Structures are given as C-alpha cells and as structure tokens.
Amino acid sequence: MSPAAATTDKKQSGLARVLGSASAGILEIGVFHPVDTISKRLMSNHGAIRSAHQLNEVIFRQYAAEPFGKRIFTLFPGLGYAAVYKVLQRVYKYGGQPFVNEFLTKNFKDSYENLFGPKTGKAMLSATAGSLIGIGEVVLLPLDVLKIKKQTNPDAFKGRGLFKIIKDEGFGLYRGWGWTMARNAPGSFALFGGNSFAKEYIFGLKDYSQATWTQNFVTSIFGASASLIVSAPLDVIKTRIQNKNFDNPESGLTIIKNTLRNEGITAFFKGLTPKLLTTGPKLVFSFAVAQSLIPAFDNLIKK
C-alpha cells in the first residue's frame, strides 16, 4: 500500500507490504551500497577537501594508490550488516507506516481535517505516521552502527566477530539512540509528508495506492529531498557518534561543540550535496519501488 493511507485508499495485506518493502530493500542494497559507503566516509571526514587527490584519499583511504578496479571493491565493507539492516529497515518503515497511518486515520481523521482541511489533513496524517514509525526505527540501531563502523572505521572491530562484539559492547551499540530518534522523527515526517503532499497537490490522487510507477517516482523525489535536507545536521552528528571506536565514545553535545569550534556551522551540512546526489536517488528508488510493488504483490496474492 502507498504510505499515505486513508479511508478512501485501498488497503493491502500485511504479506504484500512485507514482500514489497523487502524486495525494495534487497534491490536498494544491491545497487547503492558503494554509494552509501562514500557518503558515510565524506560525512566522517573532519577536514576540508580541497583537491581531487584529497577526495580520493578520503573515499578510498589506505587503498587510494591502488588501481581503480581494486579500489572499487573496497567500497563494499559491512555488506552483510548492511543487507540485514536495510531489508529490516525497509520492511519496518515502508511496510509499517501504512498500519500506523490507518490507525491514526481511524481515530484522528476528523481532528486533522478540522485543523488542516481534508487534503492537507490527509497528507499530515501520513507525515505523522511516518514520524512515529521513524522514531521506532531506533530498535534497529545496532545493525546501523555496525554497518557504519565497517564502512568508516574498520579498526573498531579489531578482529572480533559479530557475536563477540554484541557480547562485549551490549547496550553500547545503542550509543547515539537519542540523536537517531531526533533525526528520524523530522526526517520520516518529511519523507512521507512530502510524498503525500505531492500526490495530493501535484497529481490530485484520491487513492494513493493507485499511483502509477511514474507518479510514485516523482512524489518520492519530493519526499526524499525534503527528508535529507531536514535531517542533515542530525545525521552528521549521528554518524560521527557511531563511527568512533567502541572504547572511545564521544557525546553528541561534545561533537556539536567541537564541530562548531573547529569547522563552523556549515559542517552540519557536510556531505549534503553528494548525499542529495547519491543517497537521494537511493531513497527515491527504494521508496518508489516499495510503493509500486506492494499493490502489485497484493494483486498477485488475491488472484
């Protein structure tokens, strides 16, 4: 089902939502994992990048002098963690948001319509459901932490396997959970809200689940762009918290203070342009695929 469900929208089955969103996650990780690694390494870099040579060293690190063909394969660290995390995240987010939206619509539709009007109220319900589901996404944080450390700070593993790290670090894997929730709430609000506003006001859709692939793709661009811009500063803080060594944690407030002192306020938007150019298409791709595949799987299941 489309993320913006309402009483006029067709409801898809839970199985269709799981299959559609899981397929989107698998396709996304297969295409975009190297791009995600580059984005995370740019966000983790503390100095200004002033040359192509320096950019090469930030992205490829100790392999910067290797032939290009070999360097490319160094952009796949943490693929196992990333695959598990991404599939679970997409199933939870894209598959779970419609359930929250349906609950809010059933119980608060009149309140939202009285406050915002019917069209805006419907889009705001979707955005609110997205924000709530984004906050709950924090339960998957350990997998995200392990993925980011593999991409940006592999020395943090020191030869330890997954279960050894979980045993050693315990709840330390949830370090940065508050900043993650603070990032996800507005980010997911903007993602689902921007998508729904575009469906409502650009395409005039009454039943969002009937959107074509092209309409899903266009509206996903609006949602993804809004989400990345809104969440950019908190995403930088979150990434810098998570890429530290396990034995050398640093609080978000300390990171904010040091970043402002050493790099200035623009550092909180570091990586935004490449993120819009790289993570943006990834988010647009998975979001549009999920919105298109969920109704398609539902039709197959019901045949």
mmCIF file of C-alpha atoms in Angstrom:
data_model
loop_
_atom_site.group_PDB
_atom_site.id
_atom_site.type_symbol
_atom_site.label_atom_id
_atom_site.label_comp_id
_atom_site.label_asym_id
_atom_site.label_seq_id
_atom_site.Cartn_x
_atom_site.Cartn_y
_atom_site.Cartn_z
ATOM 1 C CA MET A 1 0.000 0.000 0.000
ATOM 2 C CA SER A 2 1.055 3.569 -0.559
ATOM 3 C CA PRO A 3 2.466 5.207 2.551
ATOM 4 C CA ALA A 4 -0.442 7.655 2.716
ATOM 5 C CA ALA A 5 -3.420 5.519 3.552
ATOM 6 C CA ALA A 6 -6.830 6.962 4.351
ATOM 7 C CA THR A 7 -10.362 5.712 4.352
ATOM 8 C CA THR A 8 -10.547 6.247 0.562
ATOM 9 C CA ASP A 9 -7.356 4.274 -0.089
ATOM 10 C CA LYS A 10 -7.350 0.604 -0.880
ATOM 11 C CA LYS A 11 -5.779 -1.468 1.898
ATOM 12 C CA GLN A 12 -3.177 -4.050 1.003
ATOM 13 C CA SER A 13 -2.460 -7.180 3.025
ATOM 14 C CA GLY A 14 0.329 -7.365 5.570
ATOM 15 C CA LEU A 15 2.091 -10.032 3.499
ATOM 16 C CA ALA A 16 2.047 -7.779 0.419
ATOM 17 C CA ARG A 17 3.535 -4.952 2.456
ATOM 18 C CA VAL A 18 6.327 -7.189 3.754
ATOM 19 C CA LEU A 19 7.122 -8.661 0.333
ATOM 20 C CA GLY A 20 7.025 -5.315 -1.453
ATOM 21 C CA SER A 21 9.157 -3.424 1.058
ATOM 22 C CA ALA A 22 11.640 -6.318 1.485
ATOM 23 C CA SER A 23 12.105 -6.520 -2.282
ATOM 24 C CA ALA A 24 12.746 -2.773 -2.359
ATOM 25 C CA GLY A 25 15.386 -3.159 0.364
ATOM 26 C CA ILE A 26 17.164 -6.010 -1.441
ATOM 27 C CA LEU A 27 17.242 -4.110 -4.734
ATOM 28 C CA GLU A 28 18.431 -0.962 -2.971
ATOM 29 C CA ILE A 29 21.349 -2.628 -1.199
ATOM 30 C CA GLY A 30 22.440 -4.370 -4.373
ATOM 31 C CA VAL A 31 22.623 -1.117 -6.320
ATOM 32 C CA PHE A 32 23.557 1.539 -3.778
ATOM 33 C CA HIS A 33 25.821 0.102 -1.059
ATOM 34 C CA PRO A 34 29.044 1.574 -2.557
ATOM 35 C CA VAL A 35 27.331 4.962 -2.814
ATOM 36 C CA ASP A 36 26.323 4.761 0.838
ATOM 37 C CA THR A 37 29.911 3.959 1.841
ATOM 38 C CA ILE A 38 31.182 7.053 0.003
ATOM 39 C CA SER A 39 28.542 9.235 1.654
ATOM 40 C CA LYS A 40 29.380 7.959 5.153
ATOM 41 C CA ARG A 41 33.115 8.495 4.631
ATOM 42 C CA LEU A 42 32.545 12.054 3.421
ATOM 43 C CA MET A 43 30.386 12.820 6.471
ATOM 44 C CA SER A 44 33.004 11.312 8.775
ATOM 45 C CA ASN A 45 35.799 13.430 7.330
ATOM 46 C CA HIS A 46 36.626 16.359 9.635
ATOM 47 C CA GLY A 47 38.772 18.494 7.327
ATOM 48 C CA ALA A 48 38.021 20.463 4.181
ATOM 49 C CA ILE A 49 38.541 18.633 0.900
ATOM 50 C CA ARG A 50 40.438 20.908 -1.458
ATOM 51 C CA SER A 51 41.598 18.619 -4.265
ATOM 52 C CA ALA A 52 40.715 15.512 -6.221
ATOM 53 C CA HIS A 53 43.713 13.782 -4.657
ATOM 54 C CA GLN A 54 42.409 14.522 -1.169
ATOM 55 C CA LEU A 55 38.918 13.373 -2.144
ATOM 56 C CA ASN A 56 40.399 10.103 -3.399
ATOM 57 C CA GLU A 57 42.177 9.563 -0.055
ATOM 58 C CA VAL A 58 39.008 10.302 1.959
ATOM 59 C CA ILE A 59 36.944 7.842 -0.068
ATOM 60 C CA PHE A 60 39.451 5.017 -0.611
ATOM 61 C CA ARG A 61 41.716 5.585 2.408
ATOM 62 C CA GLN A 62 44.710 3.223 2.501
ATOM 63 C CA TYR A 63 43.758 1.900 -0.924
ATOM 64 C CA ALA A 64 43.892 5.345 -2.580
ATOM 65 C CA ALA A 65 47.012 4.433 -4.582
ATOM 66 C CA GLU A 66 45.657 1.090 -5.797
ATOM 67 C CA PRO A 67 44.346 0.595 -9.358
ATOM 68 C CA PHE A 68 40.772 1.809 -9.824
ATOM 69 C CA GLY A 69 39.404 -1.706 -10.291
ATOM 70 C CA LYS A 70 40.755 -2.750 -6.894
ATOM 71 C CA ARG A 71 39.636 0.461 -5.204
ATOM 72 C CA ILE A 72 36.016 -0.123 -6.235
ATOM 73 C CA PHE A 73 35.870 -3.380 -4.286
ATOM 74 C CA THR A 74 36.922 -1.556 -1.123
ATOM 75 C CA LEU A 75 33.539 0.230 -1.133
ATOM 76 C CA PHE A 76 31.669 -2.901 -0.010
ATOM 77 C CA PRO A 77 32.629 -3.188 3.687
ATOM 78 C CA GLY A 78 29.887 -4.262 6.042
ATOM 79 C CA LEU A 79 27.746 -5.622 3.210
ATOM 80 C CA GLY A 80 26.304 -8.383 5.396
ATOM 81 C CA TYR A 81 25.307 -5.962 8.162
ATOM 82 C CA ALA A 82 24.026 -3.533 5.553
ATOM 83 C CA ALA A 83 21.857 -6.141 3.824
ATOM 84 C CA VAL A 84 20.211 -7.334 7.045
ATOM 85 C CA TYR A 85 19.775 -3.783 8.312
ATOM 86 C CA LYS A 86 18.403 -2.398 5.061
ATOM 87 C CA VAL A 87 15.859 -5.168 4.485
ATOM 88 C CA LEU A 88 14.606 -4.991 8.080
ATOM 89 C CA GLN A 89 14.568 -1.190 7.954
ATOM 90 C CA ARG A 90 12.575 -1.033 4.713
ATOM 91 C CA VAL A 91 10.106 -3.692 5.857
ATOM 92 C CA TYR A 92 9.627 -1.849 9.137
ATOM 93 C CA LYS A 93 9.427 1.628 7.600
ATOM 94 C CA TYR A 94 7.628 1.156 4.285
ATOM 95 C CA GLY A 95 5.575 -1.808 5.435
ATOM 96 C CA GLY A 96 4.815 -0.496 8.922
ATOM 97 C CA GLN A 97 3.904 3.117 8.152
ATOM 98 C CA PRO A 98 0.599 2.230 6.456
ATOM 99 C CA PHE A 99 -0.546 0.365 9.587
ATOM 100 C CA VAL A 100 0.205 3.395 11.775
ATOM 101 C CA ASN A 101 -1.441 5.647 9.196
ATOM 102 C CA GLU A 102 -4.592 3.534 9.190
ATOM 103 C CA PHE A 103 -4.725 3.672 12.991
ATOM 104 C CA LEU A 104 -4.326 7.462 13.020
ATOM 105 C CA THR A 105 -6.860 7.862 10.212
ATOM 106 C CA LYS A 106 -9.422 5.740 12.039
ATOM 107 C CA ASN A 107 -9.022 7.636 15.312
ATOM 108 C CA PHE A 108 -7.919 11.179 14.406
ATOM 109 C CA LYS A 109 -9.090 11.825 10.827
ATOM 110 C CA ASP A 110 -11.741 14.354 11.855
ATOM 111 C CA SER A 111 -9.316 16.262 14.082
ATOM 112 C CA TYR A 112 -6.729 16.544 11.309
ATOM 113 C CA GLU A 113 -9.312 17.582 8.713
ATOM 114 C CA ASN A 114 -10.780 20.211 11.025
ATOM 115 C CA LEU A 115 -7.307 21.581 11.716
ATOM 116 C CA PHE A 116 -5.737 21.377 8.235
ATOM 117 C CA GLY A 117 -8.609 20.752 5.820
ATOM 118 C CA PRO A 118 -9.401 17.457 4.025
ATOM 119 C CA LYS A 119 -6.498 17.380 1.517
ATOM 120 C CA THR A 120 -3.771 18.749 3.787
ATOM 121 C CA GLY A 121 -5.144 16.766 6.722
ATOM 122 C CA LYS A 122 -4.756 13.511 4.818
ATOM 123 C CA ALA A 123 -1.140 14.346 3.921
ATOM 124 C CA MET A 124 -0.391 15.420 7.503
ATOM 125 C CA LEU A 125 -1.760 12.120 8.814
ATOM 126 C CA SER A 126 0.677 10.298 6.553
ATOM 127 C CA ALA A 127 3.528 12.539 7.699
ATOM 128 C CA THR A 128 2.687 11.999 11.373
ATOM 129 C CA ALA A 129 2.543 8.240 10.871
ATOM 130 C CA GLY A 130 5.937 8.435 9.167
ATOM 131 C CA SER A 131 7.400 10.398 12.070
ATOM 132 C CA LEU A 132 6.152 7.868 14.627
ATOM 133 C CA ILE A 133 7.469 4.925 12.639
ATOM 134 C CA GLY A 134 10.779 6.765 12.229
ATOM 135 C CA ILE A 135 11.164 7.152 15.988
ATOM 136 C CA GLY A 136 10.582 3.432 16.498
ATOM 137 C CA GLU A 137 13.264 2.641 13.921
ATOM 138 C CA VAL A 138 15.804 3.110 16.716
ATOM 139 C CA VAL A 139 15.378 -0.593 17.613
ATOM 140 C CA LEU A 140 17.473 -1.406 14.513
ATOM 141 C CA LEU A 141 20.260 0.951 15.573
ATOM 142 C CA PRO A 142 22.897 -1.725 16.436
ATOM 143 C CA LEU A 143 22.877 -3.018 12.856
ATOM 144 C CA ASP A 144 23.249 0.521 11.561
ATOM 145 C CA VAL A 145 26.133 1.153 13.987
ATOM 146 C CA LEU A 146 27.977 -1.979 12.849
ATOM 147 C CA LYS A 147 27.426 -1.097 9.189
ATOM 148 C CA ILE A 148 28.746 2.453 9.615
ATOM 149 C CA LYS A 149 31.796 1.306 11.616
ATOM 150 C CA LYS A 150 32.636 -1.232 8.925
ATOM 151 C CA GLN A 151 32.364 1.492 6.299
ATOM 152 C CA THR A 152 34.248 4.246 8.120
ATOM 153 C CA ASN A 153 36.281 2.731 10.976
ATOM 154 C CA PRO A 154 37.022 -0.981 10.420
ATOM 155 C CA ASP A 155 39.768 -0.900 13.073
ATOM 156 C CA ALA A 156 36.992 -0.676 15.686
ATOM 157 C CA PHE A 157 36.327 -4.388 15.139
ATOM 158 C CA LYS A 158 39.889 -5.466 15.940
ATOM 159 C CA GLY A 159 39.344 -8.951 14.587
ATOM 160 C CA ARG A 160 36.169 -9.561 16.546
ATOM 161 C CA GLY A 161 33.159 -11.261 15.024
ATOM 162 C CA LEU A 162 29.518 -10.176 15.298
ATOM 163 C CA PHE A 163 28.596 -12.164 18.410
ATOM 164 C CA LYS A 164 31.802 -11.192 20.205
ATOM 165 C CA ILE A 165 31.058 -7.521 19.558
ATOM 166 C CA ILE A 166 27.469 -7.874 20.788
ATOM 167 C CA LYS A 167 28.699 -9.624 23.935
ATOM 168 C CA ASP A 168 31.432 -7.052 24.570
ATOM 169 C CA GLU A 169 29.520 -3.890 23.752
ATOM 170 C CA GLY A 170 25.959 -4.734 24.852
ATOM 171 C CA PHE A 171 23.836 -1.596 25.033
ATOM 172 C CA GLY A 172 26.833 0.412 23.865
ATOM 173 C CA LEU A 173 25.604 -0.483 20.377
ATOM 174 C CA TYR A 174 22.676 1.848 21.075
ATOM 175 C CA ARG A 175 25.045 4.780 21.564
ATOM 176 C CA GLY A 176 23.544 7.779 19.824
ATOM 177 C CA TRP A 177 19.970 6.449 20.111
ATOM 178 C CA GLY A 178 18.629 9.838 21.197
ATOM 179 C CA TRP A 179 20.204 11.603 18.234
ATOM 180 C CA THR A 180 18.963 8.853 15.938
ATOM 181 C CA MET A 181 15.385 9.374 17.113
ATOM 182 C CA ALA A 182 15.822 13.140 16.842
ATOM 183 C CA ARG A 183 16.959 12.696 13.242
ATOM 184 C CA ASN A 184 14.371 10.099 12.264
ATOM 185 C CA ALA A 185 11.318 11.968 13.560
ATOM 186 C CA PRO A 186 11.559 15.021 11.265
ATOM 187 C CA GLY A 187 13.267 13.031 8.507
ATOM 188 C CA SER A 188 10.483 10.461 8.243
ATOM 189 C CA PHE A 189 7.835 13.180 8.697
ATOM 190 C CA ALA A 190 9.281 14.987 5.673
ATOM 191 C CA LEU A 191 9.705 11.768 3.650
ATOM 192 C CA PHE A 192 6.125 10.560 3.924
ATOM 193 C CA GLY A 193 4.674 14.056 4.152
ATOM 194 C CA GLY A 194 6.478 15.365 1.069
ATOM 195 C CA ASN A 195 5.466 12.254 -0.844
ATOM 196 C CA SER A 196 1.820 12.619 0.190
ATOM 197 C CA PHE A 197 1.643 16.354 -0.463
ATOM 198 C CA ALA A 198 2.978 15.751 -3.975
ATOM 199 C CA LYS A 199 0.384 13.038 -4.617
ATOM 200 C CA GLU A 200 -2.356 15.270 -3.267
ATOM 201 C CA TYR A 201 -1.471 18.601 -4.845
ATOM 202 C CA ILE A 202 0.522 17.720 -7.975
ATOM 203 C CA PHE A 203 -1.349 14.650 -9.180
ATOM 204 C CA GLY A 204 -4.656 15.121 -7.336
ATOM 205 C CA LEU A 205 -4.791 11.459 -6.317
ATOM 206 C CA LYS A 206 -7.708 10.395 -4.164
ATOM 207 C CA ASP A 207 -6.457 6.834 -3.690
ATOM 208 C CA TYR A 208 -2.682 6.967 -3.277
ATOM 209 C CA SER A 209 -2.370 3.214 -3.812
ATOM 210 C CA GLN A 210 -3.497 3.698 -7.423
ATOM 211 C CA ALA A 211 -0.476 5.860 -8.289
ATOM 212 C CA THR A 212 1.463 4.799 -11.368
ATOM 213 C CA TRP A 213 5.183 3.988 -11.267
ATOM 214 C CA THR A 214 5.955 7.430 -12.727
ATOM 215 C CA GLN A 215 3.787 9.173 -10.138
ATOM 216 C CA ASN A 216 5.413 7.192 -7.312
ATOM 217 C CA PHE A 217 8.841 8.075 -8.669
ATOM 218 C CA VAL A 218 8.110 11.809 -8.923
ATOM 219 C CA THR A 219 6.460 12.047 -5.500
ATOM 220 C CA SER A 220 9.303 10.052 -3.952
ATOM 221 C CA ILE A 221 11.734 12.704 -5.193
ATOM 222 C CA PHE A 222 9.823 15.349 -3.237
ATOM 223 C CA GLY A 223 9.695 13.219 -0.107
ATOM 224 C CA ALA A 224 13.321 12.073 -0.234
ATOM 225 C CA SER A 225 14.705 15.564 -0.894
ATOM 226 C CA ALA A 226 12.720 17.078 1.964
ATOM 227 C CA SER A 227 13.788 14.270 4.305
ATOM 228 C CA LEU A 228 17.518 14.590 3.543
ATOM 229 C CA ILE A 229 17.568 18.376 3.912
ATOM 230 C CA VAL A 230 15.614 18.383 7.181
ATOM 231 C CA SER A 231 17.661 15.596 8.775
ATOM 232 C CA ALA A 232 21.126 16.601 7.500
ATOM 233 C CA PRO A 233 22.541 18.277 10.663
ATOM 234 C CA LEU A 234 21.379 15.498 12.975
ATOM 235 C CA ASP A 235 22.610 12.874 10.534
ATOM 236 C CA VAL A 236 26.139 14.321 10.683
ATOM 237 C CA ILE A 237 26.065 14.197 14.498
ATOM 238 C CA LYS A 238 24.664 10.658 14.493
ATOM 239 C CA THR A 239 27.288 9.420 12.020
ATOM 240 C CA ARG A 240 30.160 10.951 13.985
ATOM 241 C CA ILE A 241 28.895 9.372 17.203
ATOM 242 C CA GLN A 242 28.631 5.957 15.587
ATOM 243 C CA ASN A 243 31.941 5.892 13.741
ATOM 244 C CA LYS A 244 34.074 6.287 16.878
ATOM 245 C CA ASN A 245 35.973 3.344 18.347
ATOM 246 C CA PHE A 246 33.919 1.309 20.797
ATOM 247 C CA ASP A 247 36.363 2.233 23.580
ATOM 248 C CA ASN A 248 36.431 5.947 22.726
ATOM 249 C CA PRO A 249 32.828 7.191 22.752
ATOM 250 C CA GLU A 250 32.001 10.876 22.338
ATOM 251 C CA SER A 251 28.687 12.500 23.239
ATOM 252 C CA GLY A 252 26.547 14.354 20.732
ATOM 253 C CA LEU A 253 26.887 17.622 22.632
ATOM 254 C CA THR A 254 30.684 17.305 22.615
ATOM 255 C CA ILE A 255 30.593 16.655 18.883
ATOM 256 C CA ILE A 256 28.396 19.722 18.325
ATOM 257 C CA LYS A 257 30.730 21.914 20.400
ATOM 258 C CA ASN A 258 33.897 20.659 18.710
ATOM 259 C CA THR A 259 32.359 20.853 15.252
ATOM 260 C CA LEU A 260 31.207 24.451 15.724
ATOM 261 C CA ARG A 261 34.590 25.462 17.114
ATOM 262 C CA ASN A 262 36.747 23.688 14.536
ATOM 263 C CA GLU A 263 34.623 23.605 11.393
ATOM 264 C CA GLY A 264 31.787 26.105 11.732
ATOM 265 C CA ILE A 265 28.037 25.676 11.334
ATOM 266 C CA THR A 266 28.288 24.690 7.666
ATOM 267 C CA ALA A 267 29.910 21.425 8.790
ATOM 268 C CA PHE A 268 26.469 20.222 9.868
ATOM 269 C CA PHE A 269 25.506 20.168 6.208
ATOM 270 C CA LYS A 270 28.730 18.451 5.187
ATOM 271 C CA GLY A 271 28.021 15.811 2.593
ATOM 272 C CA LEU A 272 24.522 17.183 1.865
ATOM 273 C CA THR A 273 25.175 17.825 -1.821
ATOM 274 C CA PRO A 274 26.705 14.382 -2.503
ATOM 275 C CA LYS A 275 24.020 12.922 -0.269
ATOM 276 C CA LEU A 276 21.273 14.509 -2.369
ATOM 277 C CA LEU A 277 23.048 13.203 -5.459
ATOM 278 C CA THR A 278 23.764 9.744 -4.043
ATOM 279 C CA THR A 279 21.579 8.857 -1.061
ATOM 280 C CA GLY A 280 18.728 10.828 -2.625
ATOM 281 C CA PRO A 281 18.406 8.519 -5.637
ATOM 282 C CA LYS A 282 18.768 5.501 -3.326
ATOM 283 C CA LEU A 283 15.875 6.668 -1.162
ATOM 284 C CA VAL A 284 13.800 7.691 -4.173
ATOM 285 C CA PHE A 285 14.468 4.299 -5.772
ATOM 286 C CA SER A 286 13.529 2.177 -2.758
ATOM 287 C CA PHE A 287 10.534 4.342 -1.820
ATOM 288 C CA ALA A 288 9.110 4.321 -5.344
ATOM 289 C CA VAL A 289 9.763 0.584 -5.754
ATOM 290 C CA ALA A 290 8.068 -0.229 -2.442
ATOM 291 C CA GLN A 291 5.011 1.889 -3.261
ATOM 292 C CA SER A 292 4.696 0.179 -6.630
ATOM 293 C CA LEU A 293 5.474 -3.398 -5.564
ATOM 294 C CA ILE A 294 3.187 -3.529 -2.530
ATOM 295 C CA PRO A 295 -0.023 -3.123 -4.588
ATOM 296 C CA ALA A 296 1.419 -5.442 -7.240
ATOM 297 C CA PHE A 297 2.124 -8.198 -4.684
ATOM 298 C CA ASP A 298 -1.325 -7.639 -3.186
ATOM 299 C CA ASN A 299 -2.953 -8.230 -6.565
ATOM 300 C CA LEU A 300 -0.903 -11.408 -7.058
ATOM 301 C CA ILE A 301 -1.810 -12.738 -3.617
ATOM 302 C CA LYS A 302 -5.507 -12.116 -4.107
ATOM 303 C CA LYS A 303 -5.671 -13.817 -7.511
#
